[in-house]
PDB file of C-alpha atoms in Angstrom:
ATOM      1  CA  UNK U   1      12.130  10.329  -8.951  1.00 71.00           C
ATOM      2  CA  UNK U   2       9.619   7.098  -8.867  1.00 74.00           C
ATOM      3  CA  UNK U   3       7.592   7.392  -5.388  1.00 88.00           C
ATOM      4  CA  UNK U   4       5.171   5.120  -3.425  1.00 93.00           C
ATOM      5  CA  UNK U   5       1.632   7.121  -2.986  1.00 94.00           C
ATOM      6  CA  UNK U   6      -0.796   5.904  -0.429  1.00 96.00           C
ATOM      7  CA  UNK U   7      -4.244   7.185   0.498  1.00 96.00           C
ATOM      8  CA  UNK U   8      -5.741   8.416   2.573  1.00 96.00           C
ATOM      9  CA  UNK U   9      -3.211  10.309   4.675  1.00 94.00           C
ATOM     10  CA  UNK U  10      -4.999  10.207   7.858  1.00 96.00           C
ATOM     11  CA  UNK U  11      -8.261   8.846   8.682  1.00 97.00           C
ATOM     12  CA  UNK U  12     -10.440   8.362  11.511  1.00 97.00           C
ATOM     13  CA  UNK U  13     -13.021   5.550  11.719  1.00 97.00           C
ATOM     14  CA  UNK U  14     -14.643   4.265  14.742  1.00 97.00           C
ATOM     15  CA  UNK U  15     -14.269   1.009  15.810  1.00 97.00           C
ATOM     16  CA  UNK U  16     -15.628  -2.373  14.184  1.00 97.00           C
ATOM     17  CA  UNK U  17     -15.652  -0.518  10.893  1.00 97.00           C
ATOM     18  CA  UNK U  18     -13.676  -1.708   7.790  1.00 98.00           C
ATOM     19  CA  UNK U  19     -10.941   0.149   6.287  1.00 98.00           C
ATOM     20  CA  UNK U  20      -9.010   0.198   2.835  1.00 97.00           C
ATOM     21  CA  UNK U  21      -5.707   1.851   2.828  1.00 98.00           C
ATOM     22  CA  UNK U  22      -4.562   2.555  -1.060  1.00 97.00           C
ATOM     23  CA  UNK U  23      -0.996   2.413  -2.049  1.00 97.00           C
ATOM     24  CA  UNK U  24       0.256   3.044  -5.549  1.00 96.00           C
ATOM     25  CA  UNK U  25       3.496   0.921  -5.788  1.00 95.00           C
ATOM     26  CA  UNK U  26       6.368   2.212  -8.503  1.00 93.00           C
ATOM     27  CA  UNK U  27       5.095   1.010 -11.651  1.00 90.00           C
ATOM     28  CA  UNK U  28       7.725  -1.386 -12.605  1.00 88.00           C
ATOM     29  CA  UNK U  29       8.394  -3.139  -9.093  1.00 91.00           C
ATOM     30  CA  UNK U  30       7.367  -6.647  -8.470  1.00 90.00           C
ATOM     31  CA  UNK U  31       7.410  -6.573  -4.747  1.00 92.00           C
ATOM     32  CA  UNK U  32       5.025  -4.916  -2.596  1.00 94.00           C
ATOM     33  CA  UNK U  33       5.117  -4.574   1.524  1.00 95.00           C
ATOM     34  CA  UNK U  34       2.649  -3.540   4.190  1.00 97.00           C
ATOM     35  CA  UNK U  35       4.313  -2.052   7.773  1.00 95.00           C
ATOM     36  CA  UNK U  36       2.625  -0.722  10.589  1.00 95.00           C
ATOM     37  CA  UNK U  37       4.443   1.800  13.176  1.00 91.00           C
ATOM     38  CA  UNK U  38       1.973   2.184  16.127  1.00 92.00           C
ATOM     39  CA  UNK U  39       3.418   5.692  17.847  1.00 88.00           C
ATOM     40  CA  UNK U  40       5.684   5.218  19.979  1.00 83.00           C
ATOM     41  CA  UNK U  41       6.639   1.690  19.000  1.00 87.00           C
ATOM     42  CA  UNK U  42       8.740  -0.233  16.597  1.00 86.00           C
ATOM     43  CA  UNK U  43       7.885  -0.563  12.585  1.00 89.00           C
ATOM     44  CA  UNK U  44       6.582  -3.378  11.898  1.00 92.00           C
ATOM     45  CA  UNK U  45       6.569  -5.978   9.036  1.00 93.00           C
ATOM     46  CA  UNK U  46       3.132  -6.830   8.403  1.00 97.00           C
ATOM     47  CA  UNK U  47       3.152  -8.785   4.858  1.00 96.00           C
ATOM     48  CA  UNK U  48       4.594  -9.036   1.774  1.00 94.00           C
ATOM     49  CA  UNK U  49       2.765  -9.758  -1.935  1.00 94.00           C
ATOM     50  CA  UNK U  50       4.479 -11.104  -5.267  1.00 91.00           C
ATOM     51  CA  UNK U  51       2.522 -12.028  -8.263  1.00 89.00           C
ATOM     52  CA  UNK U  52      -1.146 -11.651  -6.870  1.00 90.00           C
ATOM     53  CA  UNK U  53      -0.414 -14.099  -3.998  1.00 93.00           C
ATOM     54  CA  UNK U  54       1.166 -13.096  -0.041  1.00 95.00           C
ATOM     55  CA  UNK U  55       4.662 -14.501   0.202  1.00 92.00           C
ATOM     56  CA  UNK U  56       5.720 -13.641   3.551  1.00 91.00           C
ATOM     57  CA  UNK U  57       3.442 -12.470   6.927  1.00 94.00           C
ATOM     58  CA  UNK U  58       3.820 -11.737  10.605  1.00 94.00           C
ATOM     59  CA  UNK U  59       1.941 -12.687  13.111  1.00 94.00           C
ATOM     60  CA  UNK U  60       0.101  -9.807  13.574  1.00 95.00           C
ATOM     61  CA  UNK U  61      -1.429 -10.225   9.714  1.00 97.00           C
ATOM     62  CA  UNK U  62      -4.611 -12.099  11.382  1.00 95.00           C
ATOM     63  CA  UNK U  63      -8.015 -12.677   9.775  1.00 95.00           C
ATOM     64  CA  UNK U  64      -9.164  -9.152  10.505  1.00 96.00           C
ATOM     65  CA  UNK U  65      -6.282  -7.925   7.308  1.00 97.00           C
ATOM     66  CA  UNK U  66      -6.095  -9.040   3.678  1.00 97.00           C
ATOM     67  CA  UNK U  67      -4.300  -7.461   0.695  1.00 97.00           C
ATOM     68  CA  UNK U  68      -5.306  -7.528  -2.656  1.00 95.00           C
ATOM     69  CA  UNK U  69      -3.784  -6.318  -5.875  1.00 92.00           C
ATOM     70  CA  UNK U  70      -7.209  -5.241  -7.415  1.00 86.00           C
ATOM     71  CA  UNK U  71      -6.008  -3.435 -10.940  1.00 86.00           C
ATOM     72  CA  UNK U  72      -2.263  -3.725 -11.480  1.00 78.00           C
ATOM     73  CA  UNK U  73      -1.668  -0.808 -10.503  1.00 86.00           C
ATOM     74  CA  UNK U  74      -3.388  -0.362  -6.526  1.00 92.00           C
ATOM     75  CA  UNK U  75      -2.325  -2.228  -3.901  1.00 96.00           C
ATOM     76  CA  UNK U  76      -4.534  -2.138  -0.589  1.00 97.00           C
ATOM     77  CA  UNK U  77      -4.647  -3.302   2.782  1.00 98.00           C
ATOM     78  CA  UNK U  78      -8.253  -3.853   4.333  1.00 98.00           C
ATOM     79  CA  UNK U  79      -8.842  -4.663   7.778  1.00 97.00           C
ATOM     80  CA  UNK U  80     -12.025  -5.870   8.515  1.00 95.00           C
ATOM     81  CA  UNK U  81     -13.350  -4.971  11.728  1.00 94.00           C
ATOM     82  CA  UNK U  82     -11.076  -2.312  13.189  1.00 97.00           C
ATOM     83  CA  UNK U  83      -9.796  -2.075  16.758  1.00 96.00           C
ATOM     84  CA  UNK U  84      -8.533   0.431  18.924  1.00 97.00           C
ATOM     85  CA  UNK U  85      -5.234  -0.610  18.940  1.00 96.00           C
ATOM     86  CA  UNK U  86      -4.918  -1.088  15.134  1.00 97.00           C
ATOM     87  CA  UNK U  87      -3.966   3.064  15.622  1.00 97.00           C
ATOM     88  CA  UNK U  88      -0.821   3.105  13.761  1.00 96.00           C
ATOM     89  CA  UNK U  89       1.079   4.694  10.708  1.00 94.00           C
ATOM     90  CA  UNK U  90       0.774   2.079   7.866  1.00 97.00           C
ATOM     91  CA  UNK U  91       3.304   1.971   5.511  1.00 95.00           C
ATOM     92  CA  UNK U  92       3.243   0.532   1.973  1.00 96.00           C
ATOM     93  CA  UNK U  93       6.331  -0.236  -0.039  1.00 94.00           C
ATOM     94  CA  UNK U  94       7.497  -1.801  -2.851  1.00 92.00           C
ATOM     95  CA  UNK U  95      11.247  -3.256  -4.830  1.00 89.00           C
ATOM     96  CA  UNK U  96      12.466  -4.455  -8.338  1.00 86.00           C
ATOM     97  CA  UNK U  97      13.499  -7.656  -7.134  1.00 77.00           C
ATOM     98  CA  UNK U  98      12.811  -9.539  -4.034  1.00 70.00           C
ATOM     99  CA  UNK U  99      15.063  -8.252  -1.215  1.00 61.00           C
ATOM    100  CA  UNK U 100      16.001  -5.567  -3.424  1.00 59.00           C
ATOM    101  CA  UNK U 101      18.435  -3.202  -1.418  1.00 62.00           C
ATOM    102  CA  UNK U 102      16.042  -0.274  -1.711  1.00 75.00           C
ATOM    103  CA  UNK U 103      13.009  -0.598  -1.001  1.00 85.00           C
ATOM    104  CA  UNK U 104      10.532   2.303  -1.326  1.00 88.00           C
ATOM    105  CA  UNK U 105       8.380   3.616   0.916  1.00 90.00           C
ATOM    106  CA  UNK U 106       5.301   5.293   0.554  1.00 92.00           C
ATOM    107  CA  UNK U 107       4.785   8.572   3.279  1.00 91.00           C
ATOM    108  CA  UNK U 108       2.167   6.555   5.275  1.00 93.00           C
ATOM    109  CA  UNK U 109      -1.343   6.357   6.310  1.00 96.00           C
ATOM    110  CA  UNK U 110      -2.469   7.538   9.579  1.00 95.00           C
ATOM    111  CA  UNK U 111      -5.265   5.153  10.957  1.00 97.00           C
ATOM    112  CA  UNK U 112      -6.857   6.823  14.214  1.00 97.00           C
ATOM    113  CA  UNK U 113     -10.045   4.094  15.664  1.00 97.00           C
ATOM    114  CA  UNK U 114     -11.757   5.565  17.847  1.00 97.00           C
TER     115      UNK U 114
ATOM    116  CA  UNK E   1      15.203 -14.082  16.093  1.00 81.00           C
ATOM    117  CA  UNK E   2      16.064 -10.452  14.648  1.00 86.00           C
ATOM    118  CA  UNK E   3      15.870  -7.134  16.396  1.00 91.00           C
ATOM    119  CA  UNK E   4      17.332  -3.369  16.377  1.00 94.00           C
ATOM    120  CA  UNK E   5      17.206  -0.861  19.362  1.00 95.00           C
ATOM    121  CA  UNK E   6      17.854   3.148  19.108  1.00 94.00           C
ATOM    122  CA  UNK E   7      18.900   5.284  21.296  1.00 89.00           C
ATOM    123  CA  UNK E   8      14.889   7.080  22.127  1.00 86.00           C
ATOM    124  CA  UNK E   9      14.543  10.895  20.689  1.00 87.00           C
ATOM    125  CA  UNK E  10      14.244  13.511  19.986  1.00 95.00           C
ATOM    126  CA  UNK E  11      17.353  14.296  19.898  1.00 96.00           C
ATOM    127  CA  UNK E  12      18.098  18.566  19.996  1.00 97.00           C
ATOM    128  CA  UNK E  13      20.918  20.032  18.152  1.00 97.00           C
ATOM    129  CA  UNK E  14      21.917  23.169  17.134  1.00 97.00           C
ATOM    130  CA  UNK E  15      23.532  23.393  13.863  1.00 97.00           C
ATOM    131  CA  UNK E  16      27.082  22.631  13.165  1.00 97.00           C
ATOM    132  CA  UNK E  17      26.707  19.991  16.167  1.00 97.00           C
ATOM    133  CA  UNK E  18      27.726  16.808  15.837  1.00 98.00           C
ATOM    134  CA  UNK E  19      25.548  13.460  15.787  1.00 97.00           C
ATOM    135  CA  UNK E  20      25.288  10.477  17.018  1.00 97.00           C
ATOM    136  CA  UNK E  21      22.155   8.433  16.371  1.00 97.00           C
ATOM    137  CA  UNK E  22      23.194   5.147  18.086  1.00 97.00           C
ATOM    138  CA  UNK E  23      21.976   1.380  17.055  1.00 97.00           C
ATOM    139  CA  UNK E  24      22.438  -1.859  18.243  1.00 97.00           C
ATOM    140  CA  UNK E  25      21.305  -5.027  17.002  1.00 96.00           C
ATOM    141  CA  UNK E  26      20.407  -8.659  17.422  1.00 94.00           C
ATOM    142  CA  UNK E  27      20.443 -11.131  14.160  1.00 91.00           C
ATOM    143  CA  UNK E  28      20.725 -14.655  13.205  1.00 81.00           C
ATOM    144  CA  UNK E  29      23.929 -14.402  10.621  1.00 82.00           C
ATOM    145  CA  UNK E  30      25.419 -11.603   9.052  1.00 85.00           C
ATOM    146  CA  UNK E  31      22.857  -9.198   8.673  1.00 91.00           C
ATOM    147  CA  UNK E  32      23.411  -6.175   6.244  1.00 91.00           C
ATOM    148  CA  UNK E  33      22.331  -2.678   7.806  1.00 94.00           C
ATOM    149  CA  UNK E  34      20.428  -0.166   6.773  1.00 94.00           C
ATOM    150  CA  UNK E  35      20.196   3.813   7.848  1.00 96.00           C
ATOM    151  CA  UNK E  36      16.614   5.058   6.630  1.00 94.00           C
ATOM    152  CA  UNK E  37      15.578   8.604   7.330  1.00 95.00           C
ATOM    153  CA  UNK E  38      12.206   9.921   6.608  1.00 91.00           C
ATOM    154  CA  UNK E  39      11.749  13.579   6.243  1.00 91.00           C
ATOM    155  CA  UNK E  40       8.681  15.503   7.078  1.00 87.00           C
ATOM    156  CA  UNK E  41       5.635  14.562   5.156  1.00 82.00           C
ATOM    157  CA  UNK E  42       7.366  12.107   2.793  1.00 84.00           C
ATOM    158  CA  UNK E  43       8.224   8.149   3.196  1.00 81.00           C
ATOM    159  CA  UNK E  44      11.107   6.066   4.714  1.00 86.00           C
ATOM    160  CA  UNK E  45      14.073   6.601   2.189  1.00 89.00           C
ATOM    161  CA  UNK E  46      17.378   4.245   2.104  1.00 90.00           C
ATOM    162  CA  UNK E  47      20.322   6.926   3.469  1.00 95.00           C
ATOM    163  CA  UNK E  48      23.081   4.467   3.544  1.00 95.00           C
ATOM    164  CA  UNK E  49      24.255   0.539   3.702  1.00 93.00           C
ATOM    165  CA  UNK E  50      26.698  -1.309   4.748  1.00 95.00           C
ATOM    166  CA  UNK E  51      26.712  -5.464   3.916  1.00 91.00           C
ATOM    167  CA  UNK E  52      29.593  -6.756   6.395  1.00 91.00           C
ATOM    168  CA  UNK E  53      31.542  -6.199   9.217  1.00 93.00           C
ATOM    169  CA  UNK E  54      34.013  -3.011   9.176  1.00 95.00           C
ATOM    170  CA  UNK E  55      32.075  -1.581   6.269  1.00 96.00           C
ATOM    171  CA  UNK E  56      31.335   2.184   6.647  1.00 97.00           C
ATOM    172  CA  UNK E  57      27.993   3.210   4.760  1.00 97.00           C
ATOM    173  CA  UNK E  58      28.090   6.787   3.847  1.00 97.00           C
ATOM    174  CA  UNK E  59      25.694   9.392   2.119  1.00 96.00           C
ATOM    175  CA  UNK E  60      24.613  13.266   2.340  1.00 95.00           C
ATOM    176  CA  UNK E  61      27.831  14.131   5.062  1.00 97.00           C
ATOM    177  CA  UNK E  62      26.169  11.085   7.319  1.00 98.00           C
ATOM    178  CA  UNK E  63      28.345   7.823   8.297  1.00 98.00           C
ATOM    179  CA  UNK E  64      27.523   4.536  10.217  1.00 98.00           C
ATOM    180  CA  UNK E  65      30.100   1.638  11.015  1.00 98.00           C
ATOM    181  CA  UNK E  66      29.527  -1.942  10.912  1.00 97.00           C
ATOM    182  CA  UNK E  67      30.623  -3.009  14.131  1.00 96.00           C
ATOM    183  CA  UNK E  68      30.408  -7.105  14.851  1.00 94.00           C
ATOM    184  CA  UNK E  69      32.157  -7.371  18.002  1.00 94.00           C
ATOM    185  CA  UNK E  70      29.446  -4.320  19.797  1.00 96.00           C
ATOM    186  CA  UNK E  71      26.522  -5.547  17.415  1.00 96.00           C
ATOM    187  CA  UNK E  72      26.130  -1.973  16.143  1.00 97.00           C
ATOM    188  CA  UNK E  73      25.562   0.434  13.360  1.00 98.00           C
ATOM    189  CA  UNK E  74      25.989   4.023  15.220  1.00 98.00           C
ATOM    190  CA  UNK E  75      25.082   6.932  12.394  1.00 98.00           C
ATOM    191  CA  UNK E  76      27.163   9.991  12.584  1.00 98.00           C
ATOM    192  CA  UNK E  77      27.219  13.459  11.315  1.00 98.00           C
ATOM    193  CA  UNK E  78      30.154  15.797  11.985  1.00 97.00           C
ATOM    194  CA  UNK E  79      27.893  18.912  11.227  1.00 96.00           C
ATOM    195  CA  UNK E  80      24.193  19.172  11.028  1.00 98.00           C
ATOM    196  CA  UNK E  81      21.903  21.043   9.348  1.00 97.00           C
ATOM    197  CA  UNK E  82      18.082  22.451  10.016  1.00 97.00           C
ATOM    198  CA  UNK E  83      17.742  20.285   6.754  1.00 96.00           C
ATOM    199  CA  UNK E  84      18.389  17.049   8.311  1.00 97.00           C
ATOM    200  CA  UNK E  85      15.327  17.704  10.962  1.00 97.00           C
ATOM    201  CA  UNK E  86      13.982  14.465  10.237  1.00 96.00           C
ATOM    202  CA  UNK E  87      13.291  10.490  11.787  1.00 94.00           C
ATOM    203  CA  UNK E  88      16.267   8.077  11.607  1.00 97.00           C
ATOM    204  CA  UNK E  89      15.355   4.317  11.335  1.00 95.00           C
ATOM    205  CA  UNK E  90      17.987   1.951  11.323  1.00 96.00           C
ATOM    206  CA  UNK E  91      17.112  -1.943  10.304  1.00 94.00           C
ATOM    207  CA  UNK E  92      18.445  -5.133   9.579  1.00 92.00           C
ATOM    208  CA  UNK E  93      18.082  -7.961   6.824  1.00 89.00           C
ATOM    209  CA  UNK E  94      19.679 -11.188   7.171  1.00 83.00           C
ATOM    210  CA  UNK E  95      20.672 -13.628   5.365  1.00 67.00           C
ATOM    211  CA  UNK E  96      17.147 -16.186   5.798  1.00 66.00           C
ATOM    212  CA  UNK E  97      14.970 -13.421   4.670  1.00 72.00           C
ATOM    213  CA  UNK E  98      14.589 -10.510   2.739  1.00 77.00           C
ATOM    214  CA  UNK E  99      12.274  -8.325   4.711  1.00 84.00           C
ATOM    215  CA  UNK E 100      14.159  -5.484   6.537  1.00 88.00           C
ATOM    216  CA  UNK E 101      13.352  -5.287  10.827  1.00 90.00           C
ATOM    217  CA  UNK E 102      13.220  -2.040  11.783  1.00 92.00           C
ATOM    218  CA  UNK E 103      13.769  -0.461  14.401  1.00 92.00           C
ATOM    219  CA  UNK E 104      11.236   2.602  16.443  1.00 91.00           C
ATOM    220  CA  UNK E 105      12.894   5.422  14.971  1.00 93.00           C
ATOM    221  CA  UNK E 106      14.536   8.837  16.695  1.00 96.00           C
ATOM    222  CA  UNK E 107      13.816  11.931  15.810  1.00 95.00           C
ATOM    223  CA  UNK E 108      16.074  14.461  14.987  1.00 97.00           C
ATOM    224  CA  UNK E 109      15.634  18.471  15.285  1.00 97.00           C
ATOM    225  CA  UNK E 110      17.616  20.611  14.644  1.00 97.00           C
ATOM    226  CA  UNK E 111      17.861  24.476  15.320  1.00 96.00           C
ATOM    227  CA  UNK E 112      19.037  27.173  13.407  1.00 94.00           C
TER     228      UNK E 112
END
């Protein structure tokens, strides 16, 4: 079965630093997602990407996060100056089509700033 | 705007107990619903659907209910298994936009 793969798993990095979380989309979908779950709370939508450009964000995709589709084949989140309460589970997924009834989802990053 | 509440876990079975995992939800439209469940160490997969109101989604021995006049998508299981141990996410997608709101999650354990 086709699966999402993100990396790192879990990482710790202190605050102010930058992070890249790596996500591997399935190799034939067109759609690709970034969610956040901080613990405790609900998932949230944090931006969607089609054709090298975002199509959709929430309001908490601020300056501090970009995406990028670097080789056709990664898809990564960076956040620029990290903050304590960017602590979350960040999960990348991707569909066929746009709106596609399943969606796939990656197992998650853990992102601990400390 | 759109937005779906669970019932808080864990929630503690033994097995061979029944479930209820409940949901409710607020939406602009006629949302279609979504059960995900995400077992340990993997991601959030798609257990069951359902697209309007009345329709029963239904996969692996679990069921959930469209229910328009309570605003809610309640997933049941007559018997569960230390297998299902797992976290239960319902969401929503309606009709102006095709990214699914989720909802915290409850977690499920079950004993042997």
């Amino acid at each position: 079965e086709p699966e999402v793969t993100q990396t790192p798993s879990h990482q710790v990095t202190q605050m102010g630093q930058e992070v890249i979380l790596r996500c591997v989309p399935i190799s034939n979908h067109l759609y690709f997602y970034w969610y956040r779950q901080i613990l405790g709370q609900k998932v949230e939508f944090l931006v969607s990407f089609y054709n090298n450009e975002i199509s959709e964000k929430s309001e908490i995709f601020d300056d501090q996060f970009s995406v990028e589709r670097p080789d056709g084949s990664n898809f990564t989140l960076k956040i620029r100056s990290t903050k304590l309460e960017d602590s979350a589970m960040y999960f990348c997924a991707s569909s066929e089509a746009k709106g596609g009834n399943t969606i796939y989802f990656g197992e998650g990053s853990w992102l601990t700033v400390v | 705007g759109n937005s779906v509440t669970q019932m808080e876990g864990p929630v503690t079975l033994s097995e061979e107990a029944f479930l209820t995992i409940n949901c409710t939800y607020t939406a602009t439209g006629y949302p279609s619903l979504f059960w995900y469940v995400q077992y340990p160490g993997e991601g959030l997969q798609l257990l069951l659907k359902a697209t309007k109101a009345d329709d029963k989604g239904s996969n692996k021995g679990f069921e959930a209910t469209y229910r328009k006049e309570t605003t809610s998508f309640h997933l049941e299981k007559g018997s569960v298994q230390v297998s299902d141990s797992a976290v239960y996410f319902c969401a929503l997608r309606s009709g102006g936009s095709y990214i699914p709101t989720f909802g915290r999650g409850t977690s499920l354990i079950v004993h042997p």
